[in-house]
């Protein structure tokens, strides 16, 4: 009689659960446990409901108890892994999914969820492989396509990410996550109106989604539609008041609208909600509301150029009229550089200087913070080595290694150039040359402009060169690039050790 009652209660509970009526289902599962505290199904499905209600810790406890009763259930291991990942316990989540797959190697959901755990652990190539295994088992698995698109986005493979997000949408059109993934890829490919439209589709399906509003605002901001961007960031914050990124982006939009005091308040709100203090310090400094930091945070610069890598060359040369590499080359040739030099390209980016430097370099090394920029530089096949590192860290310990060091449009991201000059001086051989460009400033030695780029004065650079032991061989003024249709004044220097 008891077993019959338990079976009936479980059947009713499962039906209610499938209908999304979680509380009455939960009450029936609990009734089952009063009759049989070790009933696997009731413990397991109560854990599933706990996670659906946002109680990941409760889910882990209940599903773990269920597995204590019967550890041979692949779906329970899979559900435990998802709850563990919710708690940030990615290694344990990965182990749970792998136990599920040991029990059922054809379990597409577990392969996809395993990919999610690997992504959280930063093991992106393995994550892609895991999603691919899920898709081999279940080709029309929209979630696996979408998750794969997110990882491709993380790797900077934006065109592939776009195609994979669209694969998900061909299977499941009303899929907010896939519309967001598609929008993010379009944004990074600079198809900005299409990105805004894609984010709109995501928001239509999930009207309270702060992340989608924030992403939409970023595309609108890049389009120059600052008021519309501000509205999107306001919507994001309305739905998630503690969303630090949206507060920071809102500050950027207000700064673009010349609403300085409101921008300062927005940046301070971002800091209060946990944003990176370094990021906020330079944002405040850029609107004159704080002490100028010595350099921009490495994470900011890396993220900026990771997103920029795919269209960097075209944007600089065709849109901004960038000519610094050619000017530095002319400056070097004016003083007749020797051939067969050992050269280091500091902040080499995609390698725009490489064709010039290769002409008189026996060996050419490049270093940059952005791996995705370096991947583009490698395609030129002009460098003997490429290293992803901070400049001073890279130069440290490499005394007397090069005859020539070049830094084209790099020091706009560093205010205090003392540590870099010191490191370059040590890394050069006697008679070695140091060629670089800066944006031209006046007044203070260096200032952080609203463009989030530093400008340096000629006097500061000459003083610093003398302090370090360099001789100034040549200096030339130039227009480095265009900004909002106006030329940006710059200086190019050639120093000698």
Coordinates of C-alpha atoms in Angstrom, one line a residue:
X1 CA 0.0 0.0 0.0
X2 CA 2.8 2.4 0.9
X3 CA 4.7 1.7 -2.3
X4 CA 1.6 2.2 -4.3
X5 CA 1.0 5.6 -2.6
X6 CA 4.6 6.7 -3.2
X7 CA 4.3 5.8 -6.9
X8 CA 1.1 7.8 -7.2
X9 CA 2.6 10.8 -5.4
X10 CA 5.7 10.7 -7.6
X11 CA 3.6 10.5 -10.7
X12 CA 1.6 13.5 -9.7
X13 CA 4.7 15.5 -8.7
X14 CA 6.5 14.8 -11.9
X15 CA 3.4 15.9 -13.9
X16 CA 3.3 19.2 -11.9
X17 CA 7.0 19.6 -12.3
X18 CA 6.8 19.2 -16.0
X19 CA 4.0 21.9 -16.1
X20 CA 6.3 24.3 -14.3
X21 CA 4.2 24.2 -11.1
X22 CA 7.2 23.9 -8.9
X23 CA 5.7 24.6 -5.4
X24 CA 3.0 21.9 -5.5
X25 CA 5.4 19.5 -7.1
X26 CA 7.9 20.3 -4.3
X27 CA 5.3 19.6 -1.6
X28 CA 4.5 16.2 -3.2
X29 CA 8.2 15.2 -3.4
X30 CA 8.5 16.1 0.3
X31 CA 5.5 13.9 1.1
X32 CA 7.3 11.0 -0.6
X33 CA 10.3 11.6 1.5
X34 CA 8.2 11.5 4.7
X35 CA 7.2 8.0 3.6
X36 CA 10.6 7.0 2.3
X37 CA 13.6 9.3 3.2
X38 CA 15.9 7.4 0.8
X39 CA 13.7 7.6 -2.3
X40 CA 16.1 8.5 -5.1
X41 CA 13.6 10.2 -7.5
X42 CA 12.2 12.5 -4.8
X43 CA 15.6 13.6 -3.5
X44 CA 17.0 14.1 -7.1
X45 CA 14.0 16.0 -8.4
X46 CA 13.7 18.2 -5.3
X47 CA 17.3 19.1 -6.0
X48 CA 16.4 20.0 -9.5
X49 CA 13.6 22.3 -8.3
X50 CA 15.9 23.9 -5.7
X51 CA 18.2 24.9 -8.6
X52 CA 15.3 26.1 -10.6
X53 CA 14.4 28.3 -7.7
X54 CA 17.9 29.7 -7.4
X55 CA 19.1 27.6 -4.5
X56 CA 22.2 26.0 -5.9
X57 CA 23.6 25.0 -2.5
X58 CA 20.3 23.3 -1.7
X59 CA 20.4 21.5 -5.0
X60 CA 23.9 20.2 -4.4
X61 CA 22.9 18.9 -1.0
X62 CA 19.7 17.1 -2.2
X63 CA 21.2 15.7 -5.4
X64 CA 24.3 14.5 -3.5
X65 CA 22.0 12.7 -1.1
X66 CA 20.2 11.1 -4.1
X67 CA 23.5 9.9 -5.5
X68 CA 24.3 8.4 -2.1
X69 CA 21.2 6.2 -2.6
X70 CA 22.0 5.4 -6.3
X71 CA 25.3 6.6 -7.8
X72 CA 24.7 4.9 -11.1
X73 CA 22.3 7.7 -12.4
X74 CA 24.0 9.7 -15.1
X75 CA 21.3 12.4 -15.2
X76 CA 21.8 13.1 -11.5
X77 CA 25.5 13.5 -11.9
X78 CA 24.8 15.9 -14.8
X79 CA 22.3 17.9 -12.7
X80 CA 24.8 18.0 -9.8
X81 CA 27.5 19.4 -12.1
X82 CA 25.2 22.2 -13.2
X83 CA 24.4 23.2 -9.6
X84 CA 28.1 23.0 -8.7
X85 CA 29.0 25.3 -11.6
X86 CA 26.3 27.8 -10.4
X87 CA 28.3 27.9 -7.1
X88 CA 31.6 28.5 -9.0
X89 CA 32.9 25.1 -8.2
X90 CA 34.0 24.4 -11.8
X91 CA 36.5 21.6 -11.1
X92 CA 33.9 19.6 -9.2
X93 CA 31.3 20.4 -11.9
X94 CA 33.7 19.0 -14.5
X95 CA 34.2 15.8 -12.5
X96 CA 30.4 15.3 -12.1
X97 CA 29.8 15.6 -15.9
X98 CA 32.7 13.2 -16.6
X99 CA 31.1 10.7 -14.2
X100 CA 27.8 11.1 -16.1
X101 CA 29.6 10.4 -19.3
X102 CA 31.4 7.4 -17.9
X103 CA 27.9 6.0 -17.2
X104 CA 26.4 7.2 -20.5
X105 CA 28.9 8.2 -23.2
X106 CA 26.1 9.1 -25.6
X107 CA 24.6 11.8 -23.2
X108 CA 24.6 14.9 -25.3
X109 CA 23.5 17.2 -22.4
X110 CA 26.4 16.1 -20.3
X111 CA 28.9 16.7 -23.1
X112 CA 27.5 20.3 -23.5
X113 CA 27.5 20.9 -19.8
X114 CA 31.1 19.5 -19.6
X115 CA 31.9 22.2 -22.2
X116 CA 30.5 24.9 -19.9
X117 CA 32.7 23.7 -17.0
X118 CA 35.7 23.7 -19.2
X119 CA 34.9 27.2 -20.5
X120 CA 34.7 28.4 -16.9
X121 CA 38.2 26.9 -16.3
X122 CA 39.6 28.7 -19.3
X123 CA 40.2 25.4 -21.2
X124 CA 38.5 26.8 -24.3
X125 CA 39.8 24.3 -27.0
X126 CA 38.6 21.4 -24.8
X127 CA 35.3 23.1 -24.3
X128 CA 34.8 23.4 -28.1
X129 CA 35.6 19.7 -28.5
X130 CA 33.1 18.9 -25.8
X131 CA 30.3 20.9 -27.6
X132 CA 31.3 19.2 -30.8
X133 CA 30.8 15.8 -29.2
X134 CA 27.4 16.8 -28.1
X135 CA 26.5 17.9 -31.6
X136 CA 27.8 14.7 -33.1
X137 CA 25.3 12.9 -30.9
X138 CA 22.5 15.4 -31.4
X139 CA 23.1 17.7 -34.4
X140 CA 19.9 19.8 -33.8
X141 CA 21.0 20.7 -30.3
X142 CA 20.6 24.5 -30.3
X143 CA 22.1 25.0 -26.8
X144 CA 25.3 23.3 -27.8
X145 CA 25.6 25.5 -30.9
X146 CA 25.0 28.6 -28.8
X147 CA 27.5 27.5 -26.1
X148 CA 30.0 26.9 -28.9
X149 CA 29.4 30.3 -30.3
X150 CA 30.2 31.9 -26.9
X151 CA 33.5 30.1 -26.7
X152 CA 34.4 31.1 -30.2
X153 CA 33.6 34.7 -29.2
X154 CA 35.9 34.3 -26.2
X155 CA 38.7 33.2 -28.6
X156 CA 38.2 36.2 -30.8
X157 CA 36.9 34.0 -33.7
X158 CA 34.0 36.3 -34.3
X159 CA 33.0 35.2 -37.8
X160 CA 32.8 31.6 -36.7
X161 CA 30.9 32.7 -33.6
X162 CA 28.4 34.5 -35.8
X163 CA 27.9 31.5 -38.0
X164 CA 27.5 29.1 -35.0
X165 CA 25.0 31.4 -33.2
X166 CA 23.0 31.5 -36.4
X167 CA 23.1 27.7 -36.5
X168 CA 21.4 27.7 -33.1
X169 CA 18.8 30.2 -34.3
X170 CA 18.0 28.1 -37.4
X171 CA 17.1 25.3 -35.0
X172 CA 15.4 27.5 -32.3
X173 CA 14.4 31.0 -33.4
X174 CA 13.0 32.1 -30.1
X175 CA 16.3 31.7 -28.3
X176 CA 17.4 34.8 -26.4
X177 CA 20.9 33.5 -25.6
X178 CA 21.6 32.8 -29.2
X179 CA 20.4 36.3 -30.3
X180 CA 22.7 37.8 -27.7
X181 CA 25.7 35.6 -28.9
X182 CA 24.9 36.7 -32.5
X183 CA 24.8 40.4 -31.4
X184 CA 28.1 40.1 -29.6
X185 CA 29.8 38.6 -32.6
X186 CA 28.3 41.3 -34.9
X187 CA 29.5 44.0 -32.5
X188 CA 33.0 42.7 -32.6
X189 CA 32.9 42.5 -36.4
X190 CA 31.7 46.1 -36.4
X191 CA 28.3 45.3 -38.0
X192 CA 26.9 47.6 -35.4
X193 CA 23.3 48.3 -36.7
X194 CA 22.8 44.6 -37.1
X195 CA 24.2 44.0 -33.6
X196 CA 21.7 46.5 -32.2
X197 CA 18.9 44.6 -34.0
X198 CA 20.1 41.3 -32.7
X199 CA 20.2 42.6 -29.1
X200 CA 16.6 43.9 -29.6
X201 CA 15.5 40.4 -30.5
X202 CA 17.1 39.1 -27.3
X203 CA 15.4 41.8 -25.2
X204 CA 12.0 41.1 -26.8
X205 CA 12.3 37.4 -25.7
X206 CA 13.7 38.3 -22.3
X207 CA 12.5 41.9 -21.4
X208 CA 14.3 42.1 -18.0
X209 CA 17.7 41.0 -19.3
X210 CA 20.3 43.5 -18.1
X211 CA 23.2 42.0 -20.0
X212 CA 21.4 42.4 -23.3
X213 CA 20.5 46.0 -22.6
X214 CA 24.2 46.7 -21.7
X215 CA 25.5 45.0 -24.9
X216 CA 23.0 47.0 -27.0
X217 CA 24.2 50.2 -25.3
X218 CA 27.8 49.4 -26.2
X219 CA 26.9 49.0 -29.9
X220 CA 24.8 52.2 -29.8
X221 CA 27.7 54.1 -28.2
X222 CA 30.1 52.9 -30.8
X223 CA 27.7 54.1 -33.5
X224 CA 27.8 57.6 -31.9
X225 CA 24.2 57.4 -30.7
X226 CA 25.1 58.4 -27.2
X227 CA 21.6 59.3 -25.9
X228 CA 20.2 56.0 -27.1
X229 CA 23.1 54.2 -25.5
X230 CA 22.5 56.0 -22.2
X231 CA 18.9 54.8 -22.3
X232 CA 20.0 51.2 -22.8
X233 CA 22.4 51.4 -19.9
X234 CA 19.6 53.0 -17.8
X235 CA 17.4 50.0 -18.6
X236 CA 20.1 47.6 -17.7
X237 CA 20.6 49.2 -14.3
X238 CA 16.8 49.3 -13.8
X239 CA 16.7 45.6 -14.1
X240 CA 19.9 44.9 -12.2
X241 CA 20.8 47.9 -10.0
X242 CA 24.2 46.3 -8.9
X243 CA 25.4 45.8 -12.5
X244 CA 28.9 47.4 -12.3
X245 CA 29.6 47.2 -16.0
X246 CA 26.4 49.0 -16.9
X247 CA 27.2 51.8 -14.4
X248 CA 30.7 52.1 -16.0
X249 CA 29.4 52.1 -19.5
X250 CA 26.7 54.6 -18.5
X251 CA 29.6 56.9 -17.3
X252 CA 31.2 56.6 -20.7
X253 CA 28.0 57.6 -22.4
X254 CA 27.5 60.6 -20.1
X255 CA 31.1 61.6 -20.7
X256 CA 30.5 61.5 -24.5
X257 CA 27.4 63.7 -23.9
X258 CA 29.7 66.2 -22.0
X259 CA 27.7 65.6 -18.8
X260 CA 30.8 65.4 -16.7
X261 CA 29.4 65.5 -13.2
X262 CA 26.9 62.7 -14.0
X263 CA 29.7 60.7 -15.6
X264 CA 31.7 61.0 -12.4
X265 CA 28.7 59.8 -10.3
X266 CA 28.2 56.9 -12.6
X267 CA 31.9 55.8 -12.4
X268 CA 31.7 56.0 -8.6
X269 CA 28.6 53.9 -8.7
X270 CA 30.4 51.3 -10.7
X271 CA 33.2 51.2 -8.2
X272 CA 30.7 50.9 -5.3
X273 CA 29.2 47.8 -7.1
X274 CA 32.6 46.1 -7.4
X275 CA 34.2 47.4 -10.7
X276 CA 37.9 47.2 -11.0
X277 CA 39.4 50.1 -9.0
X278 CA 42.2 50.6 -11.6
X279 CA 39.6 50.9 -14.4
X280 CA 37.6 53.5 -12.4
X281 CA 40.7 55.4 -11.4
X282 CA 41.6 56.0 -15.1
X283 CA 38.0 56.7 -16.0
X284 CA 37.8 59.4 -13.3
X285 CA 41.2 60.8 -14.3
X286 CA 40.0 61.1 -18.0
X287 CA 37.3 63.5 -16.9
X288 CA 39.6 65.4 -14.5
X289 CA 38.2 63.9 -11.3
X290 CA 41.1 62.1 -9.9
X291 CA 44.9 61.7 -9.8
X292 CA 46.3 60.6 -13.2
X293 CA 47.3 57.0 -13.0
X294 CA 50.8 56.0 -14.2
X295 CA 49.4 53.7 -16.9
X296 CA 46.2 52.2 -18.1
X297 CA 45.3 48.8 -16.5
X298 CA 46.8 45.9 -18.5
X299 CA 43.4 44.1 -18.6
X300 CA 41.7 47.2 -20.1
X301 CA 44.4 47.5 -22.9
X302 CA 44.3 43.7 -23.5
X303 CA 40.5 43.6 -23.8
X304 CA 40.5 46.7 -26.0
X305 CA 42.9 45.2 -28.6
X306 CA 41.6 41.7 -28.4
X307 CA 38.3 43.1 -29.7
X308 CA 40.0 45.4 -32.2
X309 CA 42.3 42.8 -33.7
X310 CA 40.2 41.7 -36.7
X311 CA 39.8 45.1 -38.2
X312 CA 42.7 47.0 -36.6
X313 CA 44.7 47.6 -39.7
X314 CA 41.8 48.7 -41.9
X315 CA 40.4 51.0 -39.2
X316 CA 43.7 52.7 -38.5
X317 CA 44.9 53.2 -42.1
X318 CA 41.6 53.8 -43.9
X319 CA 39.5 55.5 -41.2
X320 CA 42.0 57.2 -38.9
X321 CA 44.6 58.0 -41.5
X322 CA 47.3 56.4 -39.4
X323 CA 50.8 57.1 -40.6
X324 CA 53.1 56.6 -37.5
X325 CA 55.0 53.5 -38.8
X326 CA 56.0 55.3 -42.0
X327 CA 57.1 58.4 -40.1
X328 CA 59.2 56.4 -37.6
X329 CA 60.8 54.5 -40.6
X330 CA 61.7 57.8 -42.3
X331 CA 63.2 59.1 -39.0
X332 CA 65.3 56.0 -38.7
X333 CA 66.5 56.1 -42.3
X334 CA 67.3 59.8 -42.0
X335 CA 70.1 58.8 -39.6
X336 CA 71.2 55.8 -41.7
X337 CA 70.6 52.9 -39.5
X338 CA 72.9 49.9 -39.9
X339 CA 71.5 46.8 -41.6
X340 CA 71.5 43.4 -39.9
X341 CA 70.1 44.9 -36.6
X342 CA 68.6 42.9 -33.8
X343 CA 65.3 44.7 -33.3
X344 CA 62.4 44.6 -30.8
X345 CA 58.9 45.9 -31.8
X346 CA 57.4 47.0 -28.5
X347 CA 53.6 46.8 -28.5
X348 CA 53.8 45.4 -32.0
X349 CA 50.0 44.9 -32.3
X350 CA 49.2 43.3 -35.7
X351 CA 52.6 44.1 -37.0
X352 CA 52.1 47.3 -39.0
X353 CA 55.7 48.3 -38.4
X354 CA 57.1 44.9 -39.4
X355 CA 57.5 45.6 -43.1
X356 CA 59.6 48.6 -42.4
X357 CA 61.7 47.1 -39.6
X358 CA 62.3 43.8 -41.4
X359 CA 64.2 45.7 -44.1
X360 CA 67.1 46.4 -41.8
X361 CA 66.8 43.7 -39.1
X362 CA 68.7 40.5 -39.0
X363 CA 66.3 39.5 -36.2
X364 CA 62.9 41.0 -35.4
X365 CA 61.1 40.3 -32.1
X366 CA 57.6 41.5 -31.2
X367 CA 55.8 41.8 -27.9
X368 CA 52.2 42.8 -27.1
X369 CA 49.6 42.4 -24.4
X370 CA 46.9 41.1 -26.8
X371 CA 47.3 37.5 -28.0
X372 CA 44.7 38.1 -30.7
X373 CA 46.7 41.0 -32.1
X374 CA 49.8 38.8 -32.0
X375 CA 47.9 36.1 -33.9
X376 CA 47.4 38.7 -36.7
X377 CA 51.0 39.7 -36.6
X378 CA 52.1 36.1 -37.0
X379 CA 50.2 35.9 -40.3
X380 CA 52.7 38.4 -41.7
X381 CA 55.5 35.9 -41.2
X382 CA 58.0 38.8 -40.6
X383 CA 58.8 38.2 -36.9
X384 CA 61.3 35.8 -35.5
X385 CA 59.5 35.6 -32.2
X386 CA 56.2 37.0 -30.8
X387 CA 55.5 37.1 -27.1
X388 CA 52.4 38.0 -25.2
X389 CA 53.5 40.0 -22.2
X390 CA 53.7 43.4 -20.5
X391 CA 56.5 45.5 -22.0
X392 CA 58.6 46.0 -18.8
X393 CA 58.1 42.4 -17.7
X394 CA 59.3 41.3 -21.2
X395 CA 62.4 43.5 -21.1
X396 CA 63.4 42.6 -17.6
X397 CA 66.6 40.6 -17.5
X398 CA 67.3 40.9 -21.3
X399 CA 70.2 43.3 -20.9
X400 CA 72.1 44.3 -24.1
X401 CA 69.9 42.1 -26.3
X402 CA 68.9 44.5 -29.1
X403 CA 70.3 47.2 -31.3
X404 CA 67.0 48.9 -31.9
X405 CA 63.8 49.2 -29.9
X406 CA 60.7 50.7 -31.6
X407 CA 57.3 51.7 -29.9
X408 CA 54.8 53.1 -32.4
X409 CA 51.7 54.5 -30.8
X410 CA 52.2 52.4 -27.6
X411 CA 53.0 55.1 -25.0
X412 CA 49.5 56.5 -25.4
X413 CA 48.5 53.8 -22.9
X414 CA 51.3 54.6 -20.4
X415 CA 51.6 57.9 -18.5
X416 CA 54.8 57.5 -16.5
X417 CA 57.4 56.4 -19.0
X418 CA 60.3 56.3 -16.5
X419 CA 60.1 52.5 -16.0
X420 CA 59.8 51.7 -19.7
X421 CA 62.7 54.0 -20.6
X422 CA 64.8 52.4 -17.9
X423 CA 64.0 48.9 -19.1
X424 CA 64.7 49.9 -22.8
X425 CA 68.0 51.5 -21.9
X426 CA 69.1 48.3 -20.2
X427 CA 67.9 46.1 -23.0
X428 CA 69.8 48.0 -25.7
X429 CA 73.4 47.4 -26.6
X430 CA 75.9 50.4 -26.5
X431 CA 75.0 52.7 -29.4
X432 CA 71.5 51.1 -29.6
X433 CA 68.6 53.3 -30.8
X434 CA 65.1 53.8 -29.3
X435 CA 62.5 55.1 -31.7
X436 CA 58.9 55.9 -30.5
X437 CA 55.9 58.1 -30.9
X438 CA 53.6 59.9 -28.4
X439 CA 50.6 62.2 -28.6
X440 CA 51.7 65.8 -28.0
X441 CA 50.7 67.3 -24.7
X442 CA 51.2 70.6 -22.9
X443 CA 51.2 71.6 -19.3
X444 CA 51.8 68.6 -17.0
X445 CA 54.4 66.0 -18.0
X446 CA 51.6 63.7 -19.0
X447 CA 47.8 63.8 -19.0
X448 CA 45.1 61.3 -19.6
X449 CA 42.7 62.6 -22.2
X450 CA 38.9 61.8 -22.5
X451 CA 39.9 59.5 -25.3
X452 CA 41.6 57.3 -22.6
X453 CA 44.9 58.0 -24.2
X454 CA 47.9 59.7 -22.7
X455 CA 49.6 62.8 -24.1
X456 CA 53.2 63.7 -23.1
X457 CA 55.1 67.0 -23.4
X458 CA 58.3 67.3 -25.4
X459 CA 60.1 68.8 -22.4
X460 CA 59.2 65.7 -20.3
X461 CA 60.5 63.3 -22.9
X462 CA 63.8 65.2 -23.4
X463 CA 64.2 65.4 -19.6
X464 CA 63.5 61.7 -19.1
X465 CA 65.9 60.8 -22.0
X466 CA 68.7 62.7 -20.4
X467 CA 68.0 61.2 -16.9
X468 CA 68.3 57.7 -18.4
X469 CA 71.4 58.4 -20.4
X470 CA 69.9 58.7 -23.8
X471 CA 71.0 61.2 -26.4
X472 CA 68.3 62.7 -28.6
X473 CA 69.3 62.2 -32.2
X474 CA 66.1 63.5 -33.9
X475 CA 62.5 64.7 -33.1
X476 CA 59.7 65.3 -35.6
X477 CA 56.2 66.6 -35.1
X478 CA 53.4 64.8 -37.0
X479 CA 49.7 64.3 -37.2
X480 CA 49.4 60.7 -35.9
X481 CA 45.8 60.0 -36.8
X482 CA 42.3 61.6 -37.1
X483 CA 39.9 61.8 -34.2
X484 CA 36.3 63.0 -34.9
X485 CA 37.7 64.5 -38.1
X486 CA 40.5 66.5 -36.5
X487 CA 44.2 65.7 -36.6
X488 CA 45.9 64.5 -33.4
X489 CA 49.3 66.2 -32.9
X490 CA 52.1 63.8 -32.0
X491 CA 55.9 63.7 -31.6
X492 CA 58.3 61.1 -33.0
X493 CA 61.6 60.7 -31.2
X494 CA 64.8 58.9 -32.0
X495 CA 67.2 58.3 -29.1
X496 CA 70.6 56.7 -28.8
X497 CA 72.2 54.8 -25.9

